[in-house]
C-alpha cells in the first residue's frame, strides 16, 4: 500500500514539472477552456472565421459534450471535443452523429473529428503557439499535419 | 472418482453438521474491499495514462499499451518485495482481476521455480497459473472474431 | 500387545528421553516461541531453496534431540520420520546426513504420531534400544507443492490453515525406570475416513471425523473414559475441525470437557497472526507436542495426555481430479512416569 501511494505521488509531482511552454494547454484537461478557433492557411479569412465560429456553436450545442477546440487548414477542419463523463459509453455514437451532421451542413469542408484528450491537448497548444507572431504558418501546418496523423493512428 | 453426486447418507449427514461450524466467507466485506482496491489500481492506471498522454506522443488509444506495461512492472516490484500477496489476501478480486493480478500470477510462479533453474524451472513453470488465461483468452477471441466475420459477410450486422 | 480392535498397549513403557524442536520466523512470533529449541530468522535458513531449508529444519531438530539426550547418532538404531513434500525427500536427505537406519513415513500431518506409535512398538518388543522419530514441514515448500506460489496474491478463505515451519523430533529409549520422564503407554491406529469433503482449503472440516473415530476407538479398545486423560490434544484441526470433532464425540456419547480438548493448530500461534482457521502441517503436532506439551508435562501441568495427530491424505492431483479428501488420525497416549 505504501509503495502504491509513493508511486502515485511520484506521478503527480512529475506532472508538475511540465515541458509545455504554454500556460493554458496543460490545464486544458482539467478545466473547460473554450478556445477560440484558429485558422492556419486561408484565402478568405473573414468568411472562414465566421464559419468556424458557427461550427463551434454547433458542436458545443450538443448536450453530450462540452468544450470544443477547432482548427482549420485549407479545407480540412479538425474538431476536438470533450465528452461528458457519463456519456463516454456512447463515444462512438456521438462521434458518428457529430461527423454526419457537420458533413451535411458544411458540404465543402473535410472534417476530422476526435474526442481524444491528446488531440484536444495538441489543438489547444497549437492555438497558444499561433498567438505568438514569430510562429509562422509553415510550422503551424506541420504541427496540424502531425495531429491529423496522430488521430488516424490506432493501437 | 469420488464424485460429489453419489453421497452416502452418512456423508450427507456429516456435511450438514460440518457446515454449521464452518466460517463463512465475508462476501459483502470482500466485495467492498475488492471495489476500493480495484478502483485504486485503476486510478493509478489512469494517472499513468495521462502521464503518457502529457509527456509523450500517445493518444488515449495508443497510451493503453505502455500503461499496461507500466502497471505490470509495478506489480512485478510489489510481488518481488512480498507486498502483493498480502494485498491479495486483503483485496481478493480487487487485486486479482486487473492486469496486475495477471502479472502477479506469472511473476510469482517465475520466482517460485527459480530454484529449479532457468529452463526447466522458470521457463516451464512461469505460465502454470496464467497459461490457461492465455489459452482460453486467445481461443475465445478467435471464436468471437470468427463469428463477427461470418455475420458481417452474411450482412446481419 | 494388541488390545481391542486397533490399539496397542506398551507394557514396557518406552521413554521419551529428549526432544528437539526447530522453527521458523513466523513461529518465533507465535505463542509458543519459548518452547522451541531453535528458531531460524528467515525462511531460507541459509540455503538456496525452501526444500533445502526444510531439510535443515529436520537436521537441526534431530541434532538437538541427540545432544539433549547425550546420545551419539551411531547409538540410535532407527530413524522414523516423514514430511509432506513429494517422496518425503527433505526427511530422506536429513537421514542421509544422520546415517541412522531409516524408515520413511508418510501419514501427511499424522506422521508425528505414526512415527511415535511405531517407534514405541519397536522399543516395547526390544526391536531397538534407541529410536529417533519426528516430523517436519516448511510453510513455503508445502504451499509451493499443494497450493499456489508463495508470492501469488490469491485470497485464502477463512477456513484455510497456515502450514507450520517447524520440526519436532523425539528420542525414544527403553524405560530404565528413571523418574520424571514422559513415557508412551498405548497407541491407536486410525482408519482412513472420507466423508466426501473436497475443499482443500477446509482440511479441519475434512479431518474431524477421523479424529473423532480414532478417539472413540481408543476409549472403546482400552475400555476407558475420556476423563482418564488430563488433556486430549488433536494435531491440526483448527477452529472449524475442533468444534466439529467435539460435536461428533458428543454424538458418540463421549463426555469431553471443552478445556480438556485442545488443538496444536490453535495453540501455536497468537490470535492476531493471519492464519485464518489455525495452523496445520506435519510439523505442527510434532513441534507443539515435543516442545510445549512435553515441557508442560515435565512441569507437572499434565500427567496423562492423548495426542491425536490428524492427516489429510490428499495430493494436488487428487484435488484437481475432484477426488474427495481421505483423512486419518493416529493417537498415542503419553504419561508422566513418577
XYZ file of C-alpha atoms in Angstrom, chain C:
338
model
C 0.213 -56.117 22.919
C -2.879 -55.792 20.781
C -5.861 -54.551 22.723
C -9.306 -54.416 21.213
C -9.589 -53.833 17.521
C -6.838 -51.379 16.631
C -4.858 -50.432 19.727
C -1.519 -51.374 21.230
C -0.595 -51.361 24.904
C 3.091 -50.765 25.592
C 3.713 -52.705 28.783
C 7.412 -51.771 28.822
C 6.529 -48.078 28.576
C 9.137 -46.674 26.160
C 10.525 -43.391 27.436
C 10.789 -40.080 25.553
C 14.158 -39.141 26.980
C 14.733 -35.986 24.997
C 13.195 -33.872 22.278
C 14.375 -31.333 19.743
C 12.223 -28.673 18.161
C 13.140 -26.154 15.465
C 11.012 -23.479 13.841
C 10.942 -20.504 11.526
C 10.389 -16.758 11.888
C 6.607 -16.946 11.924
C 6.731 -19.372 14.845
C 9.152 -17.050 16.634
C 6.328 -14.517 16.771
C 3.867 -17.162 17.953
C 2.539 -18.170 21.342
C 4.997 -20.985 21.941
C 8.261 -19.357 20.844
C 9.868 -20.175 24.221
C 9.263 -23.892 23.726
C 11.332 -24.057 20.533
C 14.959 -25.087 20.915
C 15.985 -23.280 17.753
C 14.225 -20.563 15.785
C 15.531 -19.553 12.374
C 15.410 -15.891 11.482
C 14.360 -16.348 7.901
C 12.591 -18.951 5.837
C 15.633 -19.696 3.663
C 17.745 -20.772 6.663
C 20.884 -20.003 4.721
C 20.011 -22.411 1.919
C 19.219 -21.598 -1.691
C 15.846 -23.342 -1.839
C 12.920 -23.866 0.510
C 13.227 -27.627 0.130
C 16.808 -27.465 1.357
C 15.694 -25.238 4.219
C 13.099 -27.883 5.045
C 15.896 -30.448 5.320
C 17.861 -28.129 7.585
C 14.878 -27.864 9.941
C 14.745 -31.624 10.328
C 18.507 -31.961 10.738
C 18.540 -29.244 13.391
C 15.736 -30.822 15.396
C 17.382 -34.263 15.224
C 20.765 -32.909 16.219
C 19.265 -31.061 19.191
C 17.338 -34.137 20.347
C 20.517 -36.237 20.212
C 22.570 -33.606 22.020
C 19.982 -33.125 24.781
C 19.739 -36.887 25.189
C 23.541 -37.256 25.346
C 23.359 -39.819 22.587
C 25.667 -40.323 19.629
C 23.995 -40.925 16.297
C 25.744 -44.275 15.950
C 23.910 -45.457 19.089
C 20.499 -44.853 17.521
C 19.091 -47.936 15.805
C 16.326 -46.465 13.727
C 15.095 -43.139 12.441
C 11.333 -42.982 11.768
C 10.220 -39.738 10.208
C 8.406 -38.050 7.353
C 7.093 -34.833 5.893
C 4.675 -33.583 3.242
C 6.907 -32.969 0.251
C 6.887 -35.264 -2.791
C 8.545 -38.582 -1.942
C 9.398 -37.123 1.527
C 12.793 -36.017 0.218
C 13.620 -33.460 2.941
C 13.419 -36.205 5.566
C 15.290 -38.704 3.446
C 18.043 -36.182 2.797
C 18.366 -35.463 6.503
C 18.504 -39.231 7.097
C 21.443 -39.244 4.699
C 23.426 -36.933 6.932
C 22.235 -38.609 10.160
C 23.441 -42.017 8.944
C 20.854 -43.856 11.014
C 18.906 -46.795 9.528
C 15.746 -45.176 8.329
C 12.037 -45.780 7.838
C 10.440 -43.057 5.739
C 6.865 -42.498 6.821
C 4.021 -40.721 5.160
C 0.832 -40.013 7.023
C 0.513 -36.369 5.999
C 0.090 -34.338 9.191
C -0.410 -37.507 11.257
C 3.186 -38.595 10.576
C 4.370 -37.497 14.023
C 2.101 -39.947 15.845
C 2.545 -42.640 13.221
C 6.272 -42.467 13.956
C 5.823 -42.334 17.726
C 3.404 -45.305 17.726
C 5.655 -47.446 15.518
C 8.775 -46.414 17.409
C 7.168 -47.266 20.736
C 6.076 -50.617 19.375
C 9.582 -51.479 18.209
C 11.131 -50.419 21.514
C 8.450 -52.197 23.514
C 9.354 -55.511 21.915
C 13.127 -54.939 22.095
C 13.375 -54.335 18.382
C 15.628 -51.425 19.274
C 17.064 -49.647 22.266
C 17.033 -46.137 20.883
C 14.891 -44.651 18.149
C 14.681 -41.168 16.735
C 11.243 -40.205 15.471
C 9.704 -36.989 14.235
C 8.079 -34.979 11.529
C 8.568 -31.616 9.890
C 7.026 -29.149 7.477
C 8.122 -25.894 5.883
C 5.456 -23.347 5.041
C 6.835 -22.176 1.707
C 7.874 -25.603 0.464
C 4.466 -27.077 1.300
C 2.490 -24.143 -0.105
C 4.536 -24.401 -3.282
C 3.577 -28.018 -3.710
C -0.024 -28.068 -2.543
C -1.321 -24.589 -3.316
C -0.061 -21.553 -5.204
C 3.350 -19.883 -5.411
C 4.131 -18.126 -2.142
C 4.023 -14.658 -3.666
C 0.776 -15.271 -5.561
C -1.896 -12.828 -4.429
C -4.838 -15.177 -4.128
C -7.310 -14.732 -1.317
C -7.491 -17.574 1.173
C -10.912 -18.276 2.638
C -11.396 -18.111 6.425
C -11.445 -21.917 6.529
C -7.831 -22.155 5.293
C -4.976 -23.067 7.609
C -1.371 -21.931 7.850
C 1.345 -24.550 7.378
C 3.815 -24.553 10.258
C 7.502 -24.122 9.549
C 8.913 -26.440 12.119
C 10.248 -29.833 13.015
C 9.812 -31.883 16.149
C 11.934 -34.906 16.944
C 11.850 -37.224 19.952
C 14.439 -39.646 21.216
C 12.694 -42.830 22.345
C 14.537 -45.257 24.622
C 13.977 -48.348 26.698
C 12.433 -47.483 30.040
C 15.079 -47.796 32.743
C 12.743 -46.717 35.487
C 14.074 -43.173 35.656
C 11.822 -40.602 37.303
C 10.148 -37.580 35.790
C 10.189 -38.773 32.218
C 7.275 -38.967 29.763
C 6.512 -42.496 28.557
C 4.219 -43.843 25.879
C 1.657 -46.298 27.210
C -0.683 -47.066 24.361
C -1.485 -46.166 20.785
C -4.469 -46.428 18.497
C -4.006 -46.648 14.761
C -6.799 -44.959 12.852
C -8.519 -45.981 9.676
C -8.966 -43.761 6.662
C -12.185 -41.790 6.874
C -13.701 -39.931 3.980
C -16.937 -38.082 4.430
C -16.964 -36.574 0.998
C -15.420 -33.163 1.553
C -13.495 -31.824 -1.409
C -12.382 -28.329 -0.395
C -8.587 -28.343 0.100
C -8.964 -25.007 1.904
C -11.043 -26.654 4.613
C -8.926 -29.511 5.898
C -10.040 -29.200 9.515
C -13.602 -29.956 8.492
C -12.466 -32.955 6.458
C -10.230 -34.382 9.219
C -12.628 -34.005 12.153
C -14.406 -37.369 11.606
C -11.068 -39.203 11.513
C -10.060 -37.639 14.836
C -13.410 -38.432 16.418
C -13.308 -42.000 15.126
C -9.804 -42.645 16.453
C -10.559 -41.103 19.856
C -13.710 -43.155 20.319
C -11.938 -46.325 19.116
C -9.169 -45.663 21.641
C -11.638 -45.298 24.510
C -13.507 -48.406 23.428
C -10.422 -50.580 22.908
C -8.844 -49.601 26.210
C -12.179 -49.536 27.975
C -11.530 -46.121 29.492
C -13.344 -42.827 29.722
C -12.053 -39.503 28.301
C -11.741 -38.298 31.902
C -8.753 -40.690 32.213
C -6.718 -38.046 30.386
C -5.881 -34.569 31.613
C -5.737 -33.437 28.033
C -6.801 -34.773 24.661
C -4.954 -32.816 22.027
C -5.562 -33.042 18.297
C -2.933 -32.289 15.655
C -4.166 -29.613 13.325
C -7.947 -29.491 13.199
C -8.151 -25.719 13.513
C -11.198 -23.853 14.733
C -13.712 -25.478 12.432
C -12.406 -29.012 12.767
C -12.159 -28.787 16.528
C -15.746 -27.656 17.008
C -16.946 -30.299 14.583
C -14.913 -33.074 16.229
C -16.213 -32.091 19.659
C -19.777 -32.335 18.453
C -19.101 -35.702 16.781
C -17.630 -37.030 20.029
C -20.641 -35.827 21.988
C -22.888 -37.590 19.472
C -20.926 -40.777 20.121
C -21.709 -40.395 23.801
C -18.208 -39.425 24.998
C -18.089 -36.742 27.645
C -15.203 -34.381 26.972
C -14.814 -31.001 28.642
C -14.166 -28.052 26.375
C -10.975 -27.226 28.345
C -9.757 -30.778 28.181
C -9.920 -30.838 24.388
C -7.249 -28.757 22.686
C -5.675 -28.483 19.256
C -1.996 -27.985 18.408
C -3.021 -25.852 15.437
C -4.731 -23.408 17.771
C -2.021 -23.411 20.434
C 0.997 -22.477 18.344
C 0.124 -19.009 17.036
C -1.142 -15.811 18.566
C -4.664 -14.694 17.835
C -3.518 -11.704 15.796
C -1.374 -13.737 13.403
C -3.067 -14.067 9.998
C -3.547 -17.832 9.999
C -7.288 -17.922 9.256
C -8.593 -21.100 10.868
C -5.379 -22.237 12.599
C -2.124 -23.981 11.892
C -1.534 -27.235 10.029
C 1.264 -29.317 8.619
C 3.267 -32.297 9.744
C 5.473 -30.009 11.814
C 2.501 -28.628 13.719
C 1.686 -31.556 16.008
C 5.366 -32.575 16.146
C 6.685 -29.212 17.301
C 3.831 -28.481 19.711
C 3.957 -31.928 21.325
C 7.723 -32.305 21.536
C 8.163 -28.698 22.586
C 5.313 -27.169 24.518
C 3.341 -30.201 25.701
C 6.315 -32.276 26.867
C 7.612 -29.220 28.759
C 4.219 -28.777 30.378
C 4.165 -32.441 31.392
C 7.605 -32.140 32.932
C 6.399 -29.113 34.855
C 3.527 -31.196 36.156
C 0.693 -29.406 34.380
C -0.487 -32.617 32.757
C 0.004 -36.216 33.903
C -1.661 -38.097 31.091
C -2.309 -36.828 27.627
C -3.687 -38.363 24.474
C -2.204 -36.920 21.315
C -4.316 -37.416 18.205
C -2.478 -36.283 15.077
C -4.740 -35.921 12.083
C -3.709 -36.073 8.467
C -5.415 -35.238 5.190
C -4.060 -37.701 2.652
C -4.619 -35.613 -0.411
C -2.336 -34.625 -3.244
C -2.671 -31.694 -5.669
C -3.614 -34.187 -8.369
C -6.422 -35.849 -6.431
C -7.851 -32.398 -5.704
C -7.804 -31.474 -9.391
C -9.435 -34.776 -10.269
C -12.307 -33.974 -7.889
C -11.413 -36.787 -5.559
C -12.696 -36.340 -2.029
C -10.192 -35.905 0.804
C -9.305 -39.120 2.657
C -8.266 -38.450 6.233
C -6.553 -40.363 9.003
C -5.763 -39.933 12.674
C -3.396 -41.801 14.993
C -3.497 -41.498 18.761
C -0.677 -42.057 21.238
C -1.112 -41.893 24.973
C 1.761 -40.250 26.878
C 2.014 -40.389 30.652
C 4.460 -38.971 33.169
C 6.459 -41.613 34.993
C 6.992 -40.534 38.553
